[in-house]
Structures are given as C-alpha cells and as structure tokens.
Amino acid sequence: MARRKKVYEGKAKILYEGPEPGTLIQYFKDDATAFNAQKVEVIEGKGVLNNRLSEFFMQGLNDIGVPTHFIRRINMREQLIRQVEMIPLEVVVRNIAAGSLSKRLGIDEGTALPRPIVEFYYKDDKLGDPLVAEEHIIAFGWATQQDLDDIVALALRVNDFLSGVMIGVGIRLVDFKIEVGRIWDNDYQRIVVADEISPDSCRLWDIKTGQKLDKDVFRRDLGSLAEAYSEVARRLGVLPSVAPAVTKPTLIN
Ligand code: UDP
C-alpha cells in the first residue's frame, strides 16, 4: 500500500499531504504532553475526542463566517484541512484569571477579568513559548500591524462563539489558545483559525461545581482526562451519552 507523505509531526498531531494541492490531512494522536513536553502520557481515545470536538468548534465557526482551516472530518482520527502559512504565535484569550496569568501577576485563579485579554506567545519550544508584545512581533517580522488587528478581531469572535456554546452546556470558558495562519486567494490574504480547538487548548470549568474539564486535569493530576473530555463531548451532543431513550415529550409547567 502506498504510504502517505508525512509533512510534519508535533506533540499531539501529525500532518500528511492532502488529496489535492493546498490541502493537508490532520491526524490526532493519543499523546498528552504538558510543561513543554516534560510530562508525556498516552491517553487512549484522546485523539478521537479531540478530532470530533475540534470539528464541532471549527465547523461552528465556519458556519457563522469566522474563517478556519477546517474542511471536513474524514474518519475517527483524521480531518481534511486547508494548508495555511502558519504565523508563529500562540494567541491566548482570557476571560477569567488562571494559569500563567495568575502566576505572573499574582491574581487569584477564578477572578473574572474586566474585559477579555488577548495575549501573544512566540512559538518556540526551545525558548518555552515566551510571552511577547505586539512590538516584538512587528519588529521581528512575525506578523504586521494589520495582521495583528485581524488576529485580535478573529480571536475575540472565536471567544464570543466558544463562550456562548459552552455556557449553553453549563461550562465556563476560562481561557483558550488558538493558532492562526494565512491563506492566499490570488493576491488577497486572509487570516484563518488553524491547528485545533479542543479541551487540550482551553480551560473549561463546570459552572455549578467548578470541576475542571480540560488539560489541567492532566497537568495537575486531577483524575481521568479521557473522562473529562468525554463529558464535554457528551454535553455538546457530539458523543452519544447512552442509547437514545424513547420518551414521551412532556411539558413542564
Ligand atoms: N495553552 C495551550 N498551549 C500552550 C500554552 C497554553 O494550549 O502551549 C492554553 C492553555 O490550555 C490555556 C491557555 O492557553 O487554556 C492559557 O494558558 P496559560 O498561559 O495560562 O499557560 P499554562 O498555565 O497552561 O502553562
């Protein structure tokens, strides 16, 4: 059997050449890593869940006109995506203080922020993805001011969409990370959401109990990561909870 050409292998995903020029196949692995890959584990089923959840979020964004690289899911672990020119930044949006923001600025985890905060980290494993300012990004040519304006607008739209979807299933979107890339339509450039959107790159807290349903479960040894991700998938209706029960519709009040 002819083997596909691997284009790139990262910590959680592999990219293969796609069936047509300008496309790639994104394969979701079961590997979980944290602390710049100092903690590594295989979590059975994580890749399947993230493939499905990322499809759900990216398709939702496409549907409301927020451009993403996502074309369609192919199977349990793979999706077809548009090839983009990656911008070497991690774009973090925060609604509630947690993680590195709490540590850096001494703000208690769980403190609601007065407005969403957008931060940029320079993608470089050797440097541990340092926080950078727009000044650095422009001076070093990683993106232009116009790109950054587009990226902030895009990130805030993603935040509104994801926050709304999650609140609908009783989950608070504390913060999340996206990666973005450029797509060229002739001479016209567009910034699109790339990579993945999944509980690997979000902080998700149950509204009632505060229970963590994201990668902090793995980072902080809080229990089963697969169970936490399955709970998110179940609530969003992308994973059947149990065989659909035959119930008679009843009106409450
Ligand atoms: N994040 C991520 N990849 C990274 C770093 C952060 O997906 O390499 C996500 C993380 O899951 C969280 C948000 O970005 O939802 C903000 O992370 P933070 O800066 O607080 O860093 P952390 O505490 O995760 O090291």
Tab-separated table of N, CA and C in Angstrom, residues 241-249:
chain	number	residue	atom	x	y	z
A	241	SER	N	-24.535	9.858	24.855
A	241	SER	CA	-24.318	9.544	26.268
A	241	SER	C	-24.704	8.091	26.524
A	242	VAL	N	-25.910	7.748	26.169
A	242	VAL	CA	-26.386	6.359	26.250
A	242	VAL	C	-27.276	6.161	25.035
A	243	ALA	N	-27.682	4.959	24.807
A	243	ALA	CA	-28.609	4.726	23.701
A	243	ALA	C	-29.812	5.642	23.899
A	244	PRO	N	-30.228	6.323	22.820
A	244	PRO	CA	-31.314	7.281	22.986
A	244	PRO	C	-32.555	6.633	23.589
A	245	ALA	N	-33.009	7.201	24.678
A	245	ALA	CA	-34.188	6.648	25.349
A	245	ALA	C	-35.437	7.081	24.608
A	246	VAL	N	-36.394	6.170	24.537
A	246	VAL	CA	-37.663	6.539	23.913
A	246	VAL	C	-38.532	7.144	25.010
A	247	THR	N	-38.694	8.433	24.953
A	247	THR	CA	-39.507	9.092	25.990
A	247	THR	C	-40.622	9.877	25.326
A	248	LYS	N	-41.680	9.970	26.049
A	248	LYS	CA	-42.792	10.793	25.551
A	248	LYS	C	-42.498	12.242	25.887
A	249	PRO	N	-42.662	13.160	24.919
A	249	PRO	CA	-42.434	14.559	25.274
A	249	PRO	C	-43.466	15.007	26.304
